[in-house]
Amino acid sequence: MSRRLNRPPTNNITKGAASTLSNVRRAQINQAVSDSQVVSDSLTAIAHSPSFQKNASISSPMGPLSTSIGVDRLMPDVYSPLFQLSNLNLPRDRVTMNAWNRIFYDTHPIVRNAINLHASFPISKINITCKSKKVQQFFLEMADKIDLYNVVYGVALEFWKMGEAFPYAELDHSTGSWRRVTILNPDYVHVKKSIIGDQSIISLRPDASLQRLVGSTSPSDILLKKKIPKHIIDYVKRGKNIPLDSFNTAHLKLLSSPYDVRGTSVIVSIYKDLMLYDKLRESKFAQADGMINPMTLVKLGGEGEYRPTQEDIEAFKNILEEAQYDKDFKLVTHAGVTVERVGYNGGVMDISSDIDLIMGNIYTGLMTPKALMDQESVTYASSSVGLEVLRQRYDIFRNMMKKWLEQKIFAPICEIQDFFEYSDGEKVLQIPNIDFNHMNLYDMGDYTSSIGQFVSNKQVSMQSLYRALGLSYEEEISRLREEAVNEAIMQKELAALQTMRLAELRSLEPGKEIPEPPPEIASSSGPAGLPGVPSPDGPPMDMGGPPPPPVVGGPPPPMDMGGPPPMPDM
């Protein structure tokens, strides 16, 4: 039964008052329904009747509760090395890749030392030999003129650091030899190659300085512009690349694939490891910045009755700031103040194992045995296999450098200088041979002792022994002859000094040559004696006077009448 039926009779309430009360109640119900978002579907009107019943339902935007569970299935990640996050950070163009190679070479010690090792060790000594001594002497003088060893070292350094090198040789038409050899910047070199054939078209993109020079009207720039060939100026003005003649230009490259047009440096293979190494090093920098001084923690208040106010906290803050540089600072206070120094003991991340793994990958990527770079961790004898592999790789690099020098540096000059010879009735060039010293990555003492034993047994030539020791056979023979001549001259000078008088010896100067003795003195044997004194080795001297008388009297000698000779006395 509803509450309205149990209500006591209200006879004292008039009809108007009841109507007013119903209107108020109706307004309250409408407001409650509006606030709670109650929607009444079955109730269409409100009537004041003893049999009136109110029914309502609540609608929620979440829907009715249910025990069912929905599962969303996702596709698994597809692995691709091309779309890894670390690979997306790698450079994609040639100029950026060269910039990465340069910065890693300049800032990372292992990368720099490994590249310098690859560039210098295989070409530590260059020997130029030829059958014709005239041709050999000509190219030796040209090598000194263009500083050939530094040129070869620069090409080798650029080859290992950038993966390619573009040496450009300038011809001196007056002498018929190379004036200089310049290594071009690969950032401005453009290479085109056809699928069919091995000929490449190399062109040079003008840099900003050359473009400014061509378009400048400054008197100093005009003087420099006169030294530039006119056809180069025309290409720059038209905004086109400058084609380079294959006679002057060469392209040495380290290929990842036989069909690649440009070379790839060995540093590219360790980009990810170098990136991770830099990130770990940056984390150490951040830790080092935060660990300069321990943190000072000041606690005010405690378990007692003392509760600091904000004014107390500010007062203690000012006191500690004023006492920062006071050497004799004292603080007298109650037990509710605590000052602590909080350090970072145990809170530093240990990355030593990660660094060791990265270092191993860097050594492997740079093709450098650890024994050559770090003598403490790896024994030299245990790295014999890796050192032998490295020596064979250096042999391949040597053959490439030898081919470039003989075909692109020596052969064109031989044609210009008309250095030909006839072999089996054919006219062939007299191209000098390039020879490098023996590379020894093992114990030098055992190697040279073995070579010396072979030389003593007539199994190996002396020239091989000289090369094993890093010496030039021709230079050493020439020096031996020079020393023999100097030794003979010294002996002659000592003999000349023995024939000179004391006054002549005193008049000699140390820096001047000793004059030769007169022929009659030089032909005499032994030193001259004193006047009137016979020489102990010569005949007695004639002192004058009559000759000795002849012997008179005495029996004549017996005549020889034949017969057997007399018997000797026993």
Coordinates of C-alpha atoms in Angstrom, one line a residue:
M1 CA 0.0 0.0 0.0
S2 CA 1.3 3.4 -0.9
R3 CA 2.3 6.1 1.5
R4 CA -0.5 8.3 0.2
L5 CA -3.2 5.8 1.5
N6 CA -1.7 5.6 5.0
R7 CA -1.7 9.4 5.4
P8 CA -4.2 10.7 8.1
P9 CA -7.2 12.7 6.8
T10 CA -6.6 16.4 6.2
N11 CA -9.9 18.0 6.7
N12 CA -8.5 21.3 7.6
I13 CA -6.7 21.8 4.2
T14 CA -8.7 23.6 1.7
K15 CA -8.9 22.6 -2.0
G16 CA -6.8 25.6 -3.1
A17 CA -4.0 24.7 -0.7
A18 CA -4.0 21.1 -1.9
S19 CA -3.8 22.2 -5.5
T20 CA -0.9 24.5 -4.6
L21 CA 0.9 21.6 -2.8
S22 CA 0.4 19.3 -5.7
N23 CA 2.0 21.8 -8.0
V24 CA 5.0 22.1 -5.8
R25 CA 5.4 18.4 -5.6
R26 CA 5.1 18.0 -9.3
A27 CA 7.9 20.5 -9.8
Q28 CA 10.2 18.6 -7.4
I29 CA 9.6 15.3 -9.2
N30 CA 10.3 16.8 -12.6
Q31 CA 13.5 18.4 -11.3
A32 CA 14.7 15.1 -9.8
V33 CA 14.0 13.2 -13.0
S34 CA 15.9 15.9 -15.0
D35 CA 18.9 15.8 -12.7
S36 CA 19.3 12.0 -12.6
Q37 CA 18.5 11.6 -16.3
V38 CA 15.5 9.4 -15.5
V39 CA 13.3 8.6 -18.4
S40 CA 9.8 7.4 -17.7
D41 CA 8.4 5.3 -20.5
S42 CA 5.3 3.9 -18.8
L43 CA 4.1 7.0 -16.9
T44 CA 2.4 9.5 -19.1
A45 CA 0.6 11.7 -16.6
I46 CA 0.5 12.3 -12.9
A47 CA -2.9 12.1 -11.3
H48 CA -3.8 12.5 -7.7
S49 CA -5.8 9.4 -7.0
P50 CA -5.8 6.9 -4.1
S51 CA -5.0 4.1 -6.6
F52 CA -2.1 6.0 -8.4
Q53 CA 1.3 4.2 -8.6
K54 CA 4.5 5.6 -10.0
N55 CA 6.9 3.4 -12.0
A56 CA 10.3 4.6 -13.4
S57 CA 13.4 3.1 -15.0
I58 CA 17.1 4.4 -15.2
S59 CA 19.0 4.3 -18.5
S60 CA 22.8 4.3 -18.3
P61 CA 25.1 5.2 -21.3
M62 CA 27.4 2.3 -20.3
G63 CA 24.7 -0.3 -21.0
P64 CA 23.8 -3.2 -18.8
L65 CA 26.4 -5.1 -16.9
S66 CA 27.5 -8.3 -18.5
T67 CA 29.9 -11.2 -17.7
S68 CA 31.2 -11.5 -21.3
I69 CA 34.8 -10.4 -22.0
G70 CA 36.0 -9.0 -25.3
V71 CA 39.5 -9.7 -26.7
D72 CA 41.3 -7.6 -29.3
R73 CA 43.8 -9.6 -31.4
L74 CA 46.8 -7.7 -32.8
M75 CA 49.0 -8.8 -35.7
P76 CA 52.6 -9.8 -34.6
D77 CA 55.5 -7.5 -35.5
V78 CA 57.2 -8.4 -38.7
Y79 CA 61.0 -8.2 -38.4
S80 CA 62.9 -6.3 -41.1
P81 CA 66.4 -5.0 -40.7
L82 CA 65.5 -2.1 -42.9
F83 CA 62.9 -0.7 -40.5
Q84 CA 64.6 -1.0 -37.2
L85 CA 64.8 2.1 -35.1
S86 CA 68.6 2.2 -35.1
N87 CA 68.7 1.7 -38.9
L88 CA 66.3 4.6 -39.4
N89 CA 68.9 6.9 -37.8
L90 CA 71.6 5.8 -40.3
P91 CA 72.7 8.3 -43.0
R92 CA 71.2 7.7 -46.4
D93 CA 73.2 10.1 -48.7
R94 CA 76.8 10.1 -49.6
V95 CA 77.7 13.5 -48.1
T96 CA 76.2 12.7 -44.6
M97 CA 77.9 9.3 -44.6
N98 CA 81.3 11.0 -45.4
A99 CA 80.6 13.5 -42.5
W100 CA 80.0 10.6 -40.1
N101 CA 83.2 8.8 -41.2
R102 CA 85.2 12.0 -40.6
I103 CA 83.8 12.7 -37.2
F104 CA 84.3 9.1 -36.0
Y105 CA 87.8 9.2 -37.3
D106 CA 88.6 12.4 -35.6
T107 CA 86.9 11.6 -32.2
H108 CA 87.2 7.9 -31.6
P109 CA 90.7 6.6 -30.7
I110 CA 90.2 3.0 -31.9
V111 CA 88.8 4.1 -35.3
R112 CA 91.6 6.5 -35.8
N113 CA 94.4 4.1 -34.9
A114 CA 92.9 1.3 -37.0
I115 CA 92.5 3.5 -40.1
N116 CA 96.1 4.8 -39.7
L117 CA 97.4 1.3 -39.3
H118 CA 95.6 0.1 -42.5
A119 CA 96.9 3.2 -44.4
S120 CA 100.5 3.3 -43.3
F121 CA 101.7 -0.3 -42.5
P122 CA 101.3 -1.9 -46.0
I123 CA 103.1 1.0 -47.8
S124 CA 105.8 1.8 -45.2
K125 CA 108.5 1.6 -47.9
I126 CA 108.1 2.1 -51.7
N127 CA 110.9 0.8 -54.0
I128 CA 111.1 1.9 -57.7
T129 CA 113.1 -0.4 -59.9
C130 CA 113.6 -0.7 -63.7
K131 CA 115.9 -2.5 -66.1
S132 CA 117.0 0.8 -67.5
K133 CA 118.9 2.9 -65.0
K134 CA 118.1 6.0 -67.0
V135 CA 114.4 5.4 -66.7
Q136 CA 114.7 4.5 -63.0
Q137 CA 116.6 7.6 -62.2
F138 CA 114.0 9.7 -64.1
F139 CA 111.1 8.4 -62.1
L140 CA 113.1 8.6 -58.8
E141 CA 113.5 12.3 -59.4
M142 CA 109.8 12.7 -60.4
A143 CA 108.8 10.9 -57.2
D144 CA 110.9 13.3 -55.2
K145 CA 109.3 16.2 -57.1
I146 CA 105.7 15.3 -56.4
D147 CA 106.4 13.8 -53.0
L148 CA 105.1 10.4 -54.1
Y149 CA 105.2 8.7 -50.7
N150 CA 102.9 11.3 -49.1
V151 CA 100.6 11.1 -52.1
V152 CA 100.3 7.4 -51.7
Y153 CA 99.8 7.6 -48.0
G154 CA 97.0 10.3 -48.5
V155 CA 95.3 8.1 -51.1
A156 CA 95.5 5.1 -48.7
L157 CA 94.1 7.1 -45.8
E158 CA 91.2 8.4 -47.9
F159 CA 90.6 4.9 -49.2
W160 CA 90.2 3.3 -45.8
K161 CA 88.4 6.3 -44.2
M162 CA 85.9 7.1 -46.9
G163 CA 85.9 3.8 -48.8
E164 CA 87.2 5.5 -52.0
A165 CA 89.8 7.9 -53.3
F166 CA 90.0 10.2 -56.3
P167 CA 93.6 11.2 -57.1
Y168 CA 93.9 13.8 -59.8
A169 CA 97.3 14.3 -61.5
E170 CA 98.3 17.6 -63.2
L171 CA 100.6 17.3 -66.1
D172 CA 103.6 19.7 -66.6
H173 CA 103.8 20.0 -70.4
S174 CA 107.2 21.7 -70.3
T175 CA 108.9 18.7 -68.7
G176 CA 106.6 15.9 -69.7
S177 CA 106.0 14.7 -66.1
W178 CA 103.5 15.2 -63.4
R179 CA 103.5 18.5 -61.6
R180 CA 101.4 17.4 -58.6
V181 CA 98.8 14.9 -57.5
T182 CA 95.8 16.2 -55.7
I183 CA 93.2 14.1 -53.8
L184 CA 89.7 15.3 -54.6
N185 CA 86.9 15.7 -52.0
P186 CA 84.4 12.8 -52.6
D187 CA 81.5 15.1 -51.5
Y188 CA 81.8 17.0 -54.8
V189 CA 82.6 14.1 -57.2
H190 CA 79.9 12.5 -59.3
V191 CA 80.4 9.1 -60.9
K192 CA 78.3 7.6 -63.7
K193 CA 78.8 4.0 -64.9
S194 CA 77.0 2.0 -67.5
I195 CA 75.8 -1.5 -66.8
I196 CA 77.7 -2.7 -69.8
G197 CA 81.4 -2.0 -69.8
D198 CA 83.8 -0.9 -67.0
Q199 CA 84.4 2.8 -68.1
S200 CA 83.2 5.4 -65.6
I201 CA 82.5 9.1 -66.3
I202 CA 83.8 11.2 -63.4
S203 CA 82.8 14.8 -63.0
L204 CA 83.4 17.4 -60.3
R205 CA 80.6 19.6 -58.9
P206 CA 81.8 23.1 -58.3
D207 CA 81.8 24.0 -54.6
A208 CA 80.6 27.3 -53.1
S209 CA 84.1 28.9 -53.1
L210 CA 84.7 28.2 -56.8
Q211 CA 81.3 29.6 -57.7
R212 CA 81.9 32.7 -55.7
L213 CA 85.4 33.1 -57.3
V214 CA 84.0 32.9 -60.8
G215 CA 81.3 35.4 -60.2
S216 CA 83.4 37.8 -58.2
T217 CA 84.7 41.2 -59.4
S218 CA 87.3 41.7 -56.7
P219 CA 90.8 42.4 -58.1
S220 CA 92.4 39.5 -56.1
D221 CA 89.7 37.1 -57.3
I222 CA 90.2 38.2 -60.9
L223 CA 93.9 37.3 -60.6
L224 CA 93.1 33.9 -59.3
K225 CA 90.4 33.5 -62.0
K226 CA 93.1 34.0 -64.7
K227 CA 94.9 30.8 -63.5
I228 CA 91.7 28.7 -64.0
P229 CA 91.2 27.2 -67.5
K230 CA 88.5 28.8 -69.5
H231 CA 86.5 25.6 -70.1
I232 CA 86.2 25.2 -66.3
I233 CA 84.9 28.7 -65.9
D234 CA 82.3 28.1 -68.6
Y235 CA 81.0 25.0 -66.9
V236 CA 80.8 26.9 -63.6
K237 CA 78.9 29.8 -65.2
R238 CA 76.4 27.4 -66.8
G239 CA 75.9 25.6 -63.5
K240 CA 77.1 22.2 -64.7
N241 CA 79.5 19.6 -63.4
I242 CA 83.1 19.8 -64.6
P243 CA 84.0 16.6 -66.5
L244 CA 87.4 15.1 -65.6
D245 CA 89.6 13.3 -68.1
S246 CA 90.4 9.7 -67.3
F247 CA 94.0 10.4 -68.3
N248 CA 94.4 12.5 -65.1
T249 CA 91.8 10.9 -62.8
A250 CA 91.6 7.6 -61.1
H251 CA 89.0 6.0 -58.8
L252 CA 90.1 3.6 -56.1
K253 CA 87.2 2.1 -54.2
L254 CA 86.5 -0.5 -51.5
L255 CA 83.4 -2.3 -52.9
S256 CA 80.7 -4.0 -50.9
S257 CA 79.4 -5.6 -54.1
P258 CA 81.1 -6.0 -57.5
Y259 CA 78.4 -3.9 -59.2
D260 CA 78.6 -0.9 -56.8
V261 CA 79.5 2.4 -58.4
R262 CA 80.9 4.0 -55.2
G263 CA 83.0 2.6 -52.4
T264 CA 82.0 1.9 -48.8
S265 CA 84.2 2.5 -45.8
V266 CA 84.9 -0.1 -43.2
I267 CA 83.5 2.4 -40.6
V268 CA 80.0 1.9 -42.0
S269 CA 79.8 -1.6 -40.5
I270 CA 80.2 -0.3 -37.0
Y271 CA 77.8 2.7 -37.1
K272 CA 75.4 1.0 -34.7
D273 CA 78.1 0.1 -32.2
L274 CA 79.5 3.6 -32.3
M275 CA 75.9 5.0 -31.9
L276 CA 75.4 2.8 -28.8
Y277 CA 78.8 3.7 -27.5
D278 CA 78.0 7.4 -27.7
K279 CA 74.6 6.9 -26.0
L280 CA 76.3 5.1 -23.1
R281 CA 79.0 7.7 -22.9
E282 CA 76.3 10.5 -22.8
S283 CA 74.7 8.7 -19.9
K284 CA 78.0 8.7 -18.1
F285 CA 78.3 12.4 -18.8
A286 CA 74.9 13.0 -17.2
Q287 CA 75.9 11.0 -14.2
A288 CA 79.1 12.8 -13.8
D289 CA 77.3 16.2 -14.0
G290 CA 75.0 15.1 -11.1
M291 CA 77.8 13.6 -9.0
I292 CA 80.0 16.7 -8.7
N293 CA 79.0 17.2 -5.1
P294 CA 76.9 15.1 -2.8
M295 CA 73.4 16.4 -2.0
T296 CA 72.9 18.1 1.4
L297 CA 69.6 17.0 3.1
V298 CA 68.4 19.2 6.1
K299 CA 65.6 17.8 8.3
L300 CA 63.7 20.1 10.7
G301 CA 61.4 18.6 13.3
G302 CA 61.0 15.1 14.4
E303 CA 59.2 12.9 16.8
G304 CA 59.2 15.5 19.5
E305 CA 56.9 18.5 20.0
Y306 CA 58.8 20.8 17.7
R307 CA 57.1 21.5 14.4
P308 CA 58.9 24.0 12.2
T309 CA 56.9 26.7 10.5
Q310 CA 57.6 28.1 7.0
E311 CA 59.5 31.0 8.7
D312 CA 61.8 28.5 10.5
I313 CA 62.6 26.7 7.2
E314 CA 63.4 29.9 5.5
A315 CA 65.6 31.0 8.4
F316 CA 67.6 27.7 8.4
K317 CA 68.0 28.0 4.6
N318 CA 69.5 31.5 4.9
I319 CA 71.8 30.3 7.7
L320 CA 73.2 27.4 5.6
E321 CA 73.6 29.6 2.5
E322 CA 75.6 32.2 4.5
A323 CA 77.7 29.5 6.0
Q324 CA 78.7 27.9 2.7
Y325 CA 82.1 29.6 2.5
D326 CA 82.6 30.1 6.2
K327 CA 85.6 27.9 7.3
D328 CA 84.8 28.2 11.0
F329 CA 81.0 27.8 10.8
K330 CA 79.2 26.6 14.0
L331 CA 75.5 25.9 14.5
V332 CA 73.9 25.6 17.9
T333 CA 70.3 24.4 17.9
H334 CA 68.0 21.8 19.4
A335 CA 67.7 18.1 18.6
G336 CA 65.0 18.6 15.9
V337 CA 67.6 19.6 13.3
T338 CA 69.5 17.0 11.2
V339 CA 72.0 17.7 8.4
E340 CA 73.0 14.8 6.1
R341 CA 75.2 14.4 3.0
V342 CA 73.6 12.0 0.5
G343 CA 76.0 10.5 -2.0
Y344 CA 75.7 8.2 -5.1
N345 CA 77.3 5.1 -3.7
G346 CA 75.7 2.1 -5.3
G347 CA 73.5 4.3 -7.5
V348 CA 75.8 4.3 -10.6
M349 CA 74.9 2.1 -13.5
D350 CA 77.6 -0.4 -14.4
I351 CA 78.1 -0.5 -18.2
S352 CA 81.5 -2.3 -18.3
S353 CA 80.1 -5.5 -19.9
D354 CA 78.3 -3.4 -22.6
I355 CA 81.4 -1.5 -23.3
D356 CA 83.5 -4.7 -23.7
L357 CA 80.9 -6.1 -26.2
I358 CA 81.0 -2.9 -28.2
M359 CA 84.8 -2.8 -28.2
G360 CA 84.9 -6.3 -29.6
N361 CA 82.5 -5.4 -32.4
I362 CA 84.5 -2.4 -33.2
Y363 CA 87.7 -4.4 -33.5
T364 CA 86.0 -6.9 -35.7
G365 CA 84.4 -4.4 -37.9
L366 CA 87.6 -2.5 -38.5
M367 CA 89.4 -5.7 -39.4
T368 CA 92.1 -5.1 -36.7
P369 CA 93.3 -7.9 -34.3
K370 CA 93.1 -6.7 -30.8
A371 CA 96.8 -7.7 -30.2
L372 CA 97.9 -4.9 -32.5
M373 CA 96.0 -2.3 -30.5
D374 CA 95.9 -3.6 -27.0
Q375 CA 98.9 -5.5 -25.8
E376 CA 97.6 -6.1 -22.3
S377 CA 94.6 -8.3 -22.9
V378 CA 95.6 -10.5 -25.8
T379 CA 98.9 -12.2 -26.3
Y380 CA 100.7 -11.7 -29.5
A381 CA 101.3 -15.4 -30.2
S382 CA 97.6 -16.3 -29.8
S383 CA 96.6 -13.9 -32.6
S384 CA 98.7 -15.5 -35.3
V385 CA 95.7 -16.6 -37.4
G386 CA 94.2 -13.1 -37.3
L387 CA 97.5 -11.5 -38.2
E388 CA 98.0 -13.8 -41.1
V389 CA 94.5 -12.9 -42.4
L390 CA 95.3 -9.3 -42.0
R391 CA 98.5 -9.7 -44.0
Q392 CA 96.7 -11.3 -46.9
R393 CA 94.2 -8.4 -46.9
Y394 CA 97.1 -6.0 -47.0
D395 CA 98.5 -7.9 -50.0
I396 CA 95.2 -7.3 -51.9
F397 CA 95.5 -3.6 -51.0
R398 CA 99.1 -3.5 -52.1
N399 CA 98.3 -5.0 -55.5
M400 CA 95.6 -2.3 -56.0
M401 CA 98.1 0.5 -55.2
K402 CA 100.8 -1.1 -57.4
K403 CA 98.4 -1.3 -60.3
W404 CA 97.4 2.3 -59.9
L405 CA 100.9 3.6 -59.7
E406 CA 102.2 1.6 -62.7
Q407 CA 99.3 2.1 -65.0
K408 CA 98.1 5.7 -64.1
I409 CA 101.2 7.4 -62.8
F410 CA 104.2 5.7 -64.6
A411 CA 102.8 4.4 -67.9
P412 CA 101.4 7.7 -69.3
I413 CA 104.8 9.5 -68.6
C414 CA 106.7 6.6 -70.3
E415 CA 104.7 7.2 -73.4
I416 CA 105.3 10.9 -73.3
Q417 CA 109.1 10.5 -72.6
D418 CA 109.3 7.7 -75.3
F419 CA 110.7 5.1 -72.9
F420 CA 110.4 2.0 -75.1
E421 CA 112.4 -1.1 -75.6
Y422 CA 112.2 -4.0 -78.1
S423 CA 111.3 -7.4 -76.8
D424 CA 111.0 -10.2 -79.4
G425 CA 110.8 -7.6 -82.2
E426 CA 107.9 -5.8 -80.5
K427 CA 108.0 -2.3 -79.1
V428 CA 107.0 -2.2 -75.4
L429 CA 107.0 0.4 -72.7
Q430 CA 109.8 0.4 -70.0
I431 CA 107.4 0.8 -67.1
P432 CA 109.2 0.8 -63.7
N433 CA 108.1 -1.7 -61.1
I434 CA 106.7 -0.8 -57.7
D435 CA 107.9 -3.0 -54.9
F436 CA 107.0 -2.7 -51.2
N437 CA 109.0 -4.0 -48.3
H438 CA 108.1 -7.3 -46.7
M439 CA 105.3 -7.1 -44.1
N440 CA 106.2 -8.9 -40.9
L441 CA 103.5 -9.2 -38.3
Y442 CA 105.3 -11.9 -36.3
D443 CA 108.4 -12.1 -34.2
M444 CA 111.2 -10.3 -36.1
G445 CA 114.1 -12.1 -34.5
D446 CA 112.9 -15.6 -35.5
Y447 CA 112.1 -14.5 -39.0
T448 CA 115.4 -12.8 -39.7
S449 CA 117.4 -15.6 -38.2
S450 CA 115.6 -18.1 -40.5
I451 CA 116.4 -15.9 -43.5
G452 CA 120.0 -15.6 -42.5
Q453 CA 120.3 -19.3 -42.3
F454 CA 118.9 -19.7 -45.8
V455 CA 121.4 -17.1 -47.1
S456 CA 124.3 -19.0 -45.5
N457 CA 123.1 -22.2 -47.2
K458 CA 122.8 -20.4 -50.6
Q459 CA 119.0 -21.0 -50.6
V460 CA 117.9 -17.4 -50.4
S461 CA 119.6 -14.4 -52.0
M462 CA 121.1 -11.5 -50.1
Q463 CA 118.5 -9.2 -51.6
S464 CA 115.7 -11.1 -49.8
L465 CA 117.6 -10.7 -46.5
Y466 CA 117.9 -7.0 -47.1
R467 CA 114.2 -6.7 -47.8
A468 CA 113.3 -8.7 -44.7
L469 CA 115.3 -6.2 -42.6
G470 CA 113.6 -3.3 -44.3
L471 CA 116.7 -2.2 -46.3
S472 CA 117.3 -1.5 -49.9
Y473 CA 119.9 -3.8 -51.5
E474 CA 121.0 -1.2 -54.1
E475 CA 121.4 1.5 -51.5
E476 CA 123.4 -0.7 -49.2
I477 CA 125.7 -1.8 -52.0
S478 CA 126.3 1.8 -52.9
R479 CA 127.0 2.7 -49.3
L480 CA 129.5 -0.2 -49.0
R481 CA 131.3 1.0 -52.1
E482 CA 131.4 4.5 -50.7
E483 CA 132.8 3.3 -47.4
A484 CA 135.5 1.2 -49.2
V485 CA 136.6 4.2 -51.2
N486 CA 136.7 6.4 -48.0
E487 CA 138.8 3.7 -46.3
A488 CA 141.3 3.5 -49.2
I489 CA 141.5 7.3 -49.2
M490 CA 142.3 7.3 -45.5
Q491 CA 145.1 4.8 -45.9
K492 CA 146.6 6.9 -48.7
E493 CA 146.4 10.0 -46.6
L494 CA 148.2 8.3 -43.7
A495 CA 151.0 7.3 -46.1
A496 CA 151.2 10.8 -47.4
L497 CA 151.4 12.2 -43.9
Q498 CA 154.4 9.9 -43.2
T499 CA 156.4 11.5 -46.1
M500 CA 155.7 15.1 -45.0
R501 CA 158.1 17.2 -42.9
L502 CA 157.2 18.6 -39.6
A503 CA 156.8 22.1 -40.9
E504 CA 154.4 20.9 -43.6
L505 CA 152.4 18.9 -41.0
R506 CA 152.0 22.0 -38.8
S507 CA 150.8 24.1 -41.8
L508 CA 147.9 21.7 -42.6
E509 CA 144.4 22.6 -41.7
P510 CA 141.9 19.9 -40.6
G511 CA 139.2 20.9 -43.1
K512 CA 141.5 20.8 -46.1
E513 CA 142.5 17.8 -48.2
I514 CA 146.0 16.3 -47.8
P515 CA 148.2 16.9 -50.9
E516 CA 149.7 13.9 -52.6
P517 CA 153.5 13.3 -52.1
P518 CA 155.9 13.8 -55.0
P519 CA 156.4 10.8 -57.3
E520 CA 160.0 10.1 -56.3
I521 CA 159.1 10.1 -52.6
A522 CA 155.9 8.1 -53.2
S523 CA 157.9 5.4 -55.1
S524 CA 160.6 5.0 -52.4
S525 CA 160.2 2.2 -50.1
G526 CA 160.3 3.0 -46.4
P527 CA 161.3 6.2 -44.7
A528 CA 164.4 8.2 -45.6
G529 CA 167.5 7.8 -43.4
L530 CA 169.8 10.4 -41.9
P531 CA 172.7 11.8 -44.0
G532 CA 175.9 9.8 -43.9
V533 CA 174.2 6.8 -42.2
P534 CA 173.8 3.7 -44.4
S535 CA 170.3 2.2 -44.6
P536 CA 170.1 -1.1 -42.7
D537 CA 168.4 -2.8 -45.6
G538 CA 170.6 -1.2 -48.4
P539 CA 174.2 -1.8 -49.6
P540 CA 177.2 -0.2 -47.8
M541 CA 177.9 3.4 -48.8
D542 CA 181.1 4.4 -50.7
M543 CA 183.1 6.8 -48.5
G544 CA 185.8 7.6 -51.1
G545 CA 189.6 6.7 -51.1
P546 CA 191.7 4.4 -53.4
P547 CA 190.3 1.1 -54.4
P548 CA 191.6 -2.0 -52.6
P549 CA 194.8 -3.6 -54.0
P550 CA 194.5 -6.9 -56.0
V551 CA 195.5 -10.1 -54.4
V552 CA 199.1 -11.3 -55.5
G553 CA 200.7 -14.7 -54.9
G554 CA 199.4 -17.9 -53.7
P555 CA 198.7 -21.2 -55.6
P556 CA 196.4 -21.0 -58.6
P557 CA 193.1 -22.9 -58.4
P558 CA 193.3 -26.5 -59.6
M559 CA 192.3 -27.2 -63.1
D560 CA 189.2 -29.3 -63.9
M561 CA 190.6 -32.4 -65.6
G562 CA 187.2 -34.2 -65.8
G563 CA 186.1 -37.2 -63.9
P564 CA 183.5 -37.5 -61.3
P565 CA 182.8 -34.6 -59.0
P566 CA 184.4 -34.7 -55.6
M567 CA 182.6 -36.5 -52.8
P568 CA 181.1 -34.1 -50.2
D569 CA 182.6 -34.2 -46.7
M570 CA 180.7 -36.4 -44.3

